[in-house]
Short mmCIF file of C-alpha atoms in Angstrom, two decimals:
data_model
loop_
_atom_site.label_atom_id
_atom_site.label_comp_id
_atom_site.label_asym_id
_atom_site.label_seq_id
_atom_site.Cartn_x
_atom_site.Cartn_y
_atom_site.Cartn_z
CA MET A 1 23.77 5.47 6.68
CA ARG A 2 25.09 2.92 8.49
CA HIS A 3 28.13 0.99 7.06
CA GLY A 4 27.22 -2.78 6.98
CA ALA A 5 24.41 -4.59 8.40
CA GLY A 6 25.15 -2.64 11.63
CA PRO A 7 24.02 -3.13 15.12
CA PRO A 8 20.58 -4.48 15.66
CA SER A 9 17.82 -1.17 15.76
CA LEU A 10 15.69 -0.61 18.60
CA TYR A 11 12.00 -0.09 18.31
CA ALA A 12 12.77 3.34 19.33
CA ASP A 13 14.79 4.00 16.03
CA ALA A 14 11.66 3.82 14.27
CA VAL A 15 10.09 6.48 16.33
CA TYR A 16 13.00 8.55 15.76
CA ALA A 17 13.13 8.01 12.01
CA PHE A 18 9.15 8.38 11.71
CA LEU A 19 9.45 11.89 13.50
CA VAL A 20 12.72 13.22 11.81
CA ALA A 21 11.03 12.08 8.35
CA MET A 22 7.84 14.07 9.52
CA ALA A 23 9.29 17.28 10.37
CA ILE A 24 11.42 17.58 7.56
CA ALA A 25 8.50 16.98 4.99
CA ALA A 26 6.58 19.17 6.94
CA VAL A 27 9.01 22.08 6.58
CA VAL A 28 10.11 21.29 3.15
CA THR A 29 6.49 21.29 2.03
CA PRO A 30 6.06 24.94 1.53
CA LEU A 31 9.16 25.36 -0.30
CA ALA A 32 8.52 22.68 -2.80
CA ALA A 33 4.91 24.55 -3.34
CA ARG A 34 6.97 27.74 -3.85
CA LEU A 35 9.17 25.81 -6.56
CA ALA A 36 5.97 24.34 -8.15
CA ARG A 37 4.62 27.88 -8.75
CA ARG A 38 7.80 29.10 -10.19
CA VAL A 39 8.31 26.20 -12.57
CA GLY A 40 4.68 25.84 -13.64
CA ALA A 41 3.90 22.62 -11.75
CA ILE A 42 0.50 23.44 -11.09
CA SER A 43 -2.45 20.70 -10.94
CA TYR A 44 -5.61 22.25 -12.45
CA PRO A 45 -9.32 20.83 -11.87
CA SER A 46 -9.77 17.80 -13.96
CA ASN A 47 -12.06 14.51 -13.92
CA ARG A 48 -9.26 13.04 -11.95
CA GLY A 49 -9.49 15.08 -8.49
CA LEU A 50 -12.26 16.90 -6.84
CA SER A 51 -10.18 20.13 -6.69
CA THR A 52 -11.93 23.27 -7.91
CA ARG A 53 -9.10 25.60 -8.04
CA PRO A 54 -5.09 25.38 -9.33
CA VAL A 55 -2.90 24.02 -6.97
CA PRO A 56 1.13 23.70 -6.82
CA ALA A 57 2.03 19.97 -7.48
CA LEU A 58 5.49 19.30 -6.31
CA GLY A 59 4.73 18.36 -2.69
CA GLY A 60 6.18 15.02 -3.29
CA LEU A 61 9.77 16.66 -3.18
CA ALA A 62 9.15 16.99 0.77
CA ILE A 63 8.32 13.31 1.29
CA LEU A 64 11.65 12.58 -0.73
CA ALA A 65 13.72 14.88 1.58
CA GLY A 66 12.11 13.55 4.79
CA VAL A 67 12.71 9.89 3.76
CA LEU A 68 16.24 10.24 2.17
CA VAL A 69 17.46 12.12 5.55
CA ALA A 70 16.03 9.74 7.85
CA ALA A 71 17.13 6.53 5.40
CA LEU A 72 20.67 8.33 5.52
CA ILE A 73 20.78 8.14 9.14
CA TRP A 74 19.20 4.88 10.56
CA LEU A 75 19.00 2.67 7.57
CA PRO A 76 22.11 0.16 7.41
CA GLY A 77 23.81 0.08 4.46
CA GLU A 78 22.88 -3.47 3.49
CA ILE A 79 20.02 -5.02 4.82
CA VAL A 80 20.77 -8.83 5.70
CA LEU A 81 17.55 -10.47 5.37
CA PRO A 82 16.44 -13.50 7.67
CA HIS A 83 17.39 -17.02 6.49
CA LEU A 84 14.26 -18.85 5.03
CA LEU A 85 13.82 -22.28 6.25
CA HIS A 86 12.70 -23.44 3.13
CA GLY A 87 15.02 -21.71 0.73
CA ARG A 88 18.52 -22.43 -0.19
CA SER A 89 21.43 -21.21 1.85
CA GLY A 90 21.53 -17.20 1.47
CA ALA A 91 18.09 -17.59 -0.40
CA SER A 92 16.83 -14.44 1.52
CA GLY A 93 19.69 -12.34 0.23
CA THR A 94 21.32 -9.04 0.98
CA VAL A 95 19.23 -5.58 0.13
CA HIS A 96 21.70 -2.58 -0.73
CA THR A 97 19.97 0.53 0.74
CA SER A 98 21.93 2.59 -1.78
CA LEU A 99 20.07 1.29 -4.75
CA LEU A 100 16.84 1.43 -3.36
CA LEU A 101 17.26 4.92 -2.74
CA VAL A 102 18.36 5.39 -6.29
CA GLY A 103 15.29 3.75 -7.14
CA ALA A 104 13.30 6.01 -5.16
CA GLY A 105 15.04 8.89 -6.45
CA LEU A 106 14.70 8.05 -10.11
CA ILE A 107 11.02 7.31 -9.66
CA ALA A 108 10.76 10.99 -8.07
CA VAL A 109 12.38 12.34 -10.97
CA VAL A 110 10.16 10.91 -13.58
CA GLY A 111 7.26 12.20 -11.42
CA ALA A 112 8.63 15.80 -11.19
CA ILE A 113 9.03 15.84 -14.90
CA ASP A 114 5.35 14.69 -15.39
CA ASP A 115 4.28 17.33 -12.70
CA THR A 116 5.94 19.97 -14.68
CA ARG A 117 5.56 18.89 -18.16
CA PRO A 118 3.11 15.86 -18.39
CA LEU A 119 4.68 12.68 -19.90
CA LYS A 120 3.09 10.06 -22.44
CA PRO A 121 1.45 7.17 -20.24
CA LEU A 122 4.26 4.73 -21.97
CA VAL A 123 7.28 7.01 -20.92
CA LYS A 124 5.61 7.21 -17.27
CA LEU A 125 5.40 3.42 -17.73
CA LEU A 126 8.87 2.88 -18.68
CA GLY A 127 9.90 4.98 -15.64
CA GLN A 128 8.09 3.27 -13.13
CA ILE A 129 9.82 -0.10 -14.45
CA ALA A 130 13.31 1.50 -14.17
CA ALA A 131 12.93 2.38 -11.02
CA ALA A 132 11.46 -1.30 -9.83
CA VAL A 133 14.17 -2.90 -11.88
CA VAL A 134 16.92 -0.62 -9.51
CA ALA A 135 15.23 -1.68 -6.43
CA VAL A 136 15.48 -5.42 -8.10
CA LEU A 137 19.18 -5.09 -8.57
CA GLY A 138 19.46 -4.03 -4.94
CA GLY A 139 18.03 -7.20 -3.53
CA ALA A 140 14.54 -6.52 -3.16
CA VAL A 141 13.45 -9.65 -4.89
CA ILE A 142 10.42 -12.07 -4.09
CA ASN A 143 11.91 -15.45 -4.84
CA HIS A 144 10.38 -17.30 -2.01
CA LEU A 145 6.41 -16.94 -1.42
CA THR A 146 4.43 -18.59 1.38
CA ILE A 147 0.80 -19.11 0.06
CA PRO A 148 -1.68 -20.14 2.81
CA PHE A 149 -2.94 -23.89 1.82
CA LEU A 150 -0.29 -24.40 -0.84
CA GLY A 151 2.74 -23.94 0.96
CA ALA A 152 6.15 -22.66 -0.05
CA LEU A 153 6.66 -21.60 -3.68
CA GLN A 154 10.23 -20.88 -4.91
CA PHE A 155 10.76 -18.30 -7.92
CA PRO A 156 14.35 -19.21 -8.85
CA ASN A 157 14.19 -17.05 -12.25
CA GLY A 158 11.01 -15.31 -12.41
CA GLY A 159 11.30 -13.49 -9.25
CA GLY A 160 12.53 -10.32 -10.75
CA VAL A 161 9.79 -9.97 -12.83
CA LEU A 162 7.22 -10.68 -10.35
CA THR A 163 8.69 -7.71 -7.73
CA VAL A 164 8.91 -5.60 -10.68
CA ILE A 165 5.12 -5.96 -11.42
CA TRP A 166 4.26 -5.86 -7.82
CA LEU A 167 6.17 -2.57 -7.44
CA VAL A 168 4.84 -0.94 -10.70
CA ALA A 169 1.29 -2.21 -9.55
CA LEU A 170 1.76 -0.44 -6.29
CA MET A 171 3.06 3.03 -7.73
CA ASN A 172 0.15 3.20 -9.85
CA ILE A 173 -2.40 1.91 -7.38
CA VAL A 174 -1.49 4.74 -5.07
CA ASN A 175 -1.30 7.31 -8.02
CA PHE A 176 -4.88 6.53 -8.68
CA SER A 177 -6.28 6.84 -5.29
CA ASP A 178 -4.87 10.37 -5.39
CA GLY A 179 -7.78 12.47 -6.23
CA VAL A 180 -8.99 14.19 -3.15
CA ASP A 181 -7.11 16.14 -0.66
CA GLY A 182 -5.22 14.22 2.03
CA LEU A 183 -6.36 10.76 0.68
CA ALA A 184 -3.28 9.21 -0.62
CA ALA A 185 -1.05 10.72 2.24
CA GLY A 186 -3.54 9.65 4.63
CA VAL A 187 -3.50 6.08 3.56
CA CYS A 188 0.10 5.96 3.33
CA THR A 189 0.48 7.12 6.71
CA ILE A 190 -1.62 4.20 7.85
CA ASP A 191 -0.03 1.70 5.78
CA GLY A 192 3.36 2.55 6.26
CA ILE A 193 2.82 2.16 10.27
CA ALA A 194 0.87 -0.98 9.50
CA PHE A 195 3.78 -2.39 7.55
CA ALA A 196 6.36 -1.44 10.36
CA LEU A 197 4.23 -2.93 13.11
CA ILE A 198 4.16 -6.29 10.99
CA ALA A 199 8.08 -6.09 9.95
CA PHE A 200 9.04 -5.85 13.54
CA ASN A 201 6.78 -9.02 14.20
CA LEU A 202 8.17 -10.82 11.78
CA GLN A 203 11.76 -9.93 12.00
CA GLY A 204 12.47 -8.82 15.55
CA ALA A 205 13.65 -5.07 16.66
CA GLY A 206 16.31 -5.30 14.01
CA SER A 207 14.17 -5.16 11.05
CA ALA A 208 15.12 -2.46 8.54
CA ALA A 209 11.95 -3.02 6.95
CA ALA A 210 10.10 -1.89 9.68
CA LEU A 211 12.11 1.09 9.69
CA LEU A 212 11.33 1.78 5.98
CA GLY A 213 8.03 1.35 6.86
CA ALA A 214 8.06 3.98 9.67
CA ILE A 215 10.25 6.64 7.70
CA THR A 216 7.47 6.27 4.69
CA ALA A 217 4.74 6.85 7.27
CA GLY A 218 6.52 10.00 8.76
CA GLY A 219 7.29 11.31 5.08
CA ALA A 220 3.44 11.23 4.28
CA LEU A 221 1.99 12.44 7.61
CA GLY A 222 4.84 15.74 7.45
CA PHE A 223 3.52 16.22 3.81
CA LEU A 224 -0.38 15.67 5.16
CA PHE A 225 -0.10 18.64 7.30
CA HIS A 226 -0.05 20.66 4.08
CA ASN A 227 -2.56 18.47 2.04
CA PHE A 228 -5.14 18.11 4.78
CA PRO A 229 -8.54 19.50 3.11
CA PRO A 230 -8.45 22.47 2.19
CA ALA A 231 -5.06 21.50 0.69
CA SER A 232 -2.36 24.09 -0.29
CA VAL A 233 -0.04 21.81 -2.19
CA PHE A 234 -0.52 18.23 -3.84
CA MET A 235 2.11 15.69 -3.65
CA GLY A 236 1.54 15.11 -7.49
CA ASP A 237 2.97 12.23 -9.36
CA ILE A 238 6.29 12.56 -7.88
CA GLY A 239 4.53 11.78 -4.22
CA ALA A 240 2.19 9.07 -5.57
CA ASN A 241 4.69 6.99 -7.18
CA LEU A 242 7.39 7.71 -4.70
CA LEU A 243 4.87 6.18 -1.68
CA GLY A 244 3.61 3.65 -3.86
CA TYR A 245 7.34 2.60 -4.72
CA LEU A 246 8.46 2.75 -0.86
CA LEU A 247 5.42 0.91 0.62
CA GLY A 248 6.09 -1.54 -2.43
CA VAL A 249 9.66 -2.20 -1.24
CA ALA A 250 8.86 -2.25 2.51
CA ALA A 251 6.08 -5.29 1.71
CA VAL A 252 9.02 -7.11 -0.17
CA ILE A 253 11.74 -6.90 2.36
CA GLY A 254 9.50 -7.11 5.84
CA SER A 255 6.83 -9.67 4.57
CA LEU A 256 6.83 -11.13 1.22
CA LYS A 257 10.45 -12.52 1.83
CA THR A 258 9.40 -14.31 5.02
CA ASN A 259 8.01 -17.91 5.82
CA ALA A 260 4.92 -16.34 7.42
CA VAL A 261 1.94 -18.33 6.35
CA LEU A 262 0.20 -14.92 5.80
CA ALA A 263 3.11 -13.47 3.91
CA LEU A 264 0.69 -12.41 0.88
CA VAL A 265 -2.41 -11.92 2.81
CA VAL A 266 -0.89 -9.02 5.04
CA PRO A 267 0.23 -6.64 2.54
CA LEU A 268 -3.05 -7.27 0.64
CA MET A 269 -5.42 -6.77 3.59
CA ILE A 270 -3.34 -3.61 4.59
CA LEU A 271 -3.26 -2.12 1.17
CA ALA A 272 -7.09 -3.32 0.56
CA VAL A 273 -8.87 0.14 0.24
CA PRO A 274 -6.41 1.63 -2.64
CA PHE A 275 -6.80 -1.96 -4.23
CA LEU A 276 -10.19 -2.07 -4.40
CA ASP A 277 -10.67 1.36 -5.38
CA THR A 278 -8.08 0.84 -8.48
CA SER A 279 -9.69 -2.63 -9.33
CA PHE A 280 -13.41 -1.43 -9.64
CA VAL A 281 -12.40 1.58 -11.78
CA VAL A 282 -9.82 -0.26 -14.35
CA ALA A 283 -12.09 -3.20 -14.61
CA LYS A 284 -15.05 -0.68 -15.79
CA ARG A 285 -12.88 1.40 -17.97
CA LEU A 286 -11.65 -1.96 -19.46
CA LYS A 287 -15.20 -3.17 -19.97
CA TYR A 288 -16.27 -0.14 -21.69
CA GLY A 289 -13.54 0.03 -24.19
CA ARG A 290 -11.49 2.94 -22.42
CA LYS A 291 -7.71 2.95 -21.73
CA PRO A 292 -7.02 1.87 -17.87
CA TRP A 293 -5.01 4.85 -17.24
CA GLU A 294 -7.69 7.47 -18.70
CA ALA A 295 -8.92 9.75 -15.93
CA ASP A 296 -12.73 9.50 -14.97
CA ALA A 297 -14.97 10.37 -11.60
CA GLU A 298 -15.73 6.66 -11.01
CA HIS A 299 -13.29 6.43 -7.86
CA PHE A 300 -14.67 5.92 -4.22
CA HIS A 301 -13.91 9.64 -3.33
CA HIS A 302 -15.78 10.57 -6.45
CA ARG A 303 -18.93 8.48 -5.54
CA MET A 304 -18.87 9.89 -1.95
CA ASP A 305 -18.56 13.60 -3.29
CA ARG A 306 -22.11 12.96 -5.68
CA LEU A 307 -23.58 11.77 -2.33
CA ALA A 308 -22.80 15.39 -0.95
CA PHE A 309 -20.09 13.80 1.40
CA GLY A 310 -17.81 16.70 1.15
CA PRO A 311 -13.68 16.10 1.15
CA ARG A 312 -13.11 16.18 5.05
CA LYS A 313 -16.05 13.19 5.67
CA THR A 314 -14.96 11.22 2.25
CA ILE A 315 -11.14 11.19 3.73
CA ALA A 316 -12.39 10.49 7.37
CA TYR A 317 -14.47 7.03 6.16
CA LEU A 318 -11.45 5.99 3.87
CA TYR A 319 -9.29 6.55 6.70
CA LEU A 320 -11.29 4.58 9.09
CA TRP A 321 -11.80 1.93 6.52
CA SER A 322 -8.07 1.68 5.88
CA ALA A 323 -7.71 1.51 9.51
CA LEU A 324 -9.97 -1.34 9.94
CA MET A 325 -8.38 -3.23 7.38
CA ALA A 326 -4.66 -2.78 8.70
CA GLY A 327 -5.89 -3.55 12.13
CA CYS A 328 -7.23 -6.72 10.92
CA ALA A 329 -3.73 -7.62 9.16
CA ILE A 330 -1.86 -6.93 12.44
CA ALA A 331 -4.49 -8.88 14.76
CA LEU A 332 -4.20 -11.80 12.24
CA ARG A 333 -0.53 -12.00 12.44
CA LEU A 334 -0.31 -11.66 16.14
CA VAL A 335 -3.11 -14.50 16.78
CA THR A 336 -1.37 -16.95 14.06
CA HIS A 337 2.03 -15.95 15.15
CA ARG A 338 1.91 -16.02 19.22
CA HIS A 339 -0.41 -19.01 18.75
CA LEU A 340 -2.93 -16.82 20.91
CA HIS A 341 -5.80 -18.98 20.34
CA GLN A 342 -7.40 -18.44 23.75
CA THR A 343 -10.86 -17.46 23.73
CA PRO A 344 -10.83 -13.66 24.59
CA TRP A 345 -7.91 -13.39 21.89
CA MET A 346 -10.11 -15.10 19.30
CA VAL A 347 -13.11 -13.14 20.18
CA GLY A 348 -11.11 -9.91 19.89
CA LEU A 349 -10.23 -11.03 16.23
CA VAL A 350 -13.39 -12.16 15.22
CA ALA A 351 -15.01 -9.22 15.94
CA LEU A 352 -12.48 -6.61 14.64
CA ILE A 353 -12.96 -8.80 11.18
CA VAL A 354 -16.46 -8.57 11.40
CA LEU A 355 -16.46 -4.87 12.01
CA ALA A 356 -14.14 -4.36 8.92
CA LEU A 357 -15.94 -6.28 6.93
CA GLY A 358 -19.18 -4.51 8.23
CA ALA A 359 -17.78 -1.12 7.53
CA SER A 360 -16.82 -2.62 3.75
CA VAL A 361 -20.02 -3.41 2.81
CA TYR A 362 -21.59 -0.15 4.35
CA LEU A 363 -19.36 1.95 2.32
CA LEU A 364 -19.72 -0.18 -0.94
CA TYR A 365 -23.74 0.27 -0.21
CA VAL A 366 -23.17 4.07 0.58
CA LEU A 367 -20.91 4.33 -2.40
CA GLU A 368 -23.76 2.41 -4.75
CA ILE A 369 -21.66 -0.11 -6.04
CA LEU A 370 -24.35 -2.69 -4.77
CA LYS A 371 -27.77 -2.04 -5.52
CA PHE A 372 -30.73 -4.13 -4.82
CA LYS A 373 -33.96 -4.02 -6.85
CA ALA A 374 -36.53 -3.56 -3.75
CA LEU A 375 -34.39 -0.42 -2.80
CA ARG A 376 -34.52 0.79 -6.26
CA THR A 377 -38.20 -0.07 -6.32
CA ARG A 378 -39.16 2.14 -3.37
CA GLN A 379 -37.23 4.84 -4.85
CA MET A 380 -38.62 5.00 -8.35
CA ARG A 381 -42.35 4.68 -7.11
CA ALA A 382 -41.86 7.61 -4.47
CA GLN A 383 -40.64 9.61 -7.65
CA ASN A 384 -43.53 8.40 -9.79
CA PRO A 385 -46.32 6.39 -8.26
CA GLU A 386 -47.08 5.45 -12.05
CA VAL A 387 -43.94 3.47 -12.81
CA THR A 388 -44.30 0.04 -14.02
CA ASP A 389 -42.61 -3.24 -13.12
CA ASP A 390 -41.08 -3.38 -16.72
CA GLU A 391 -39.27 0.10 -16.26
CA ILE A 392 -38.02 -0.67 -12.97
CA VAL A 393 -36.48 -4.04 -14.13
CA LEU A 394 -34.99 -2.29 -17.24
CA THR A 395 -33.48 0.63 -15.00
CA VAL A 396 -32.17 -1.97 -12.36
CA GLN A 397 -30.55 -3.65 -15.48
CA ARG A 398 -28.97 -0.69 -16.71
CA ASP A 399 -27.85 0.18 -13.06
CA ILE A 400 -25.85 -2.86 -12.58
CA GLU A 401 -24.57 -2.96 -16.40
CA THR A 402 -23.26 0.51 -16.27
CA GLY A 403 -22.66 0.80 -12.59
CA GLU A 404 -24.08 4.16 -12.88
CA PHE A 405 -26.95 5.26 -10.19
CA ASP A 406 -28.95 8.18 -9.49
CA ARG A 407 -28.51 9.18 -5.87
CA VAL A 408 -31.00 7.20 -3.23
CA PRO A 409 -32.51 9.44 -0.59
CA GLN A 410 -30.75 8.66 2.94
#
């Protein structure tokens, strides 16, 4: 690890860090799988995922190894964040990389224990909070946020609490989305690269946040080589919580602690797919009186599986969706920052946003989250020409109320 702030990083450093994290994760993953078998950290088929066979579940150890080695080589010991124009002198502060890595190690330990001997939800939550608090103590604190149309908001006293909530939310969002081979690792690879590009644009070639995003993406991609369907190993809670933690920290020091007008919009767009997935699932669980952390088969990947997409086609669609949303975030930032208001740039941005929205609407339709009476009417009359209008209305009401639909022939 570099001492002090160190010399400004070159863009090439992010590529080197990405490649090293990827290579180490790829090499260590089979060793982590072997260790998982020895200690009994095996993931068995359940409602949470689509796997139909027992699979070793300590692959996150390989991600941790890749991240730690790359971070110790390229990340500076202290990350001095750019001064905020609307904040007090030094308001942006200094982030201590050692504490960020301690937080990463802590959440990895909690995840490894849970993968080996399942912990109670409250215990896991306390572990996530502890890791987030360590990151906050290290200086990764949201004490300033610029919101479109509202301007700059200061959080001199509540920034630490907001940051803990953000980091814990990201850990759980990635964890909830880890239900099909290759999904979480692939999405986190895409999101890590997007955060790196945004941070470079916001903070310049010396951005340590961009390096962290690249390192996170590299670790996730190295593991993905062994996790792509059919997976030979799962990342487990250790990997899902770790990736959520790292992406959350990268967002805090690379976007949220800046003067950028789109500081809040950017991470929400980049993380749109896992955010939407988790929001739909948790809202439904709460609506029907179930515990938010209780596993069920209502995630996007479950719905696509019921439509006979298959694991590879499922993750291909979700990868594309994630890439489109990340691309929109990057394009939006470039247009607003560089003042690229000329017609070609604006047309390109609008086209990309329309494509992303079109893909979102299409996927929501395919997943049968949206359902229209005319479509249900055609389906029911095809199945039973004598069905009455009242029966159709009752069926549509039930569909909308429960969110559970029979498959619609394509």
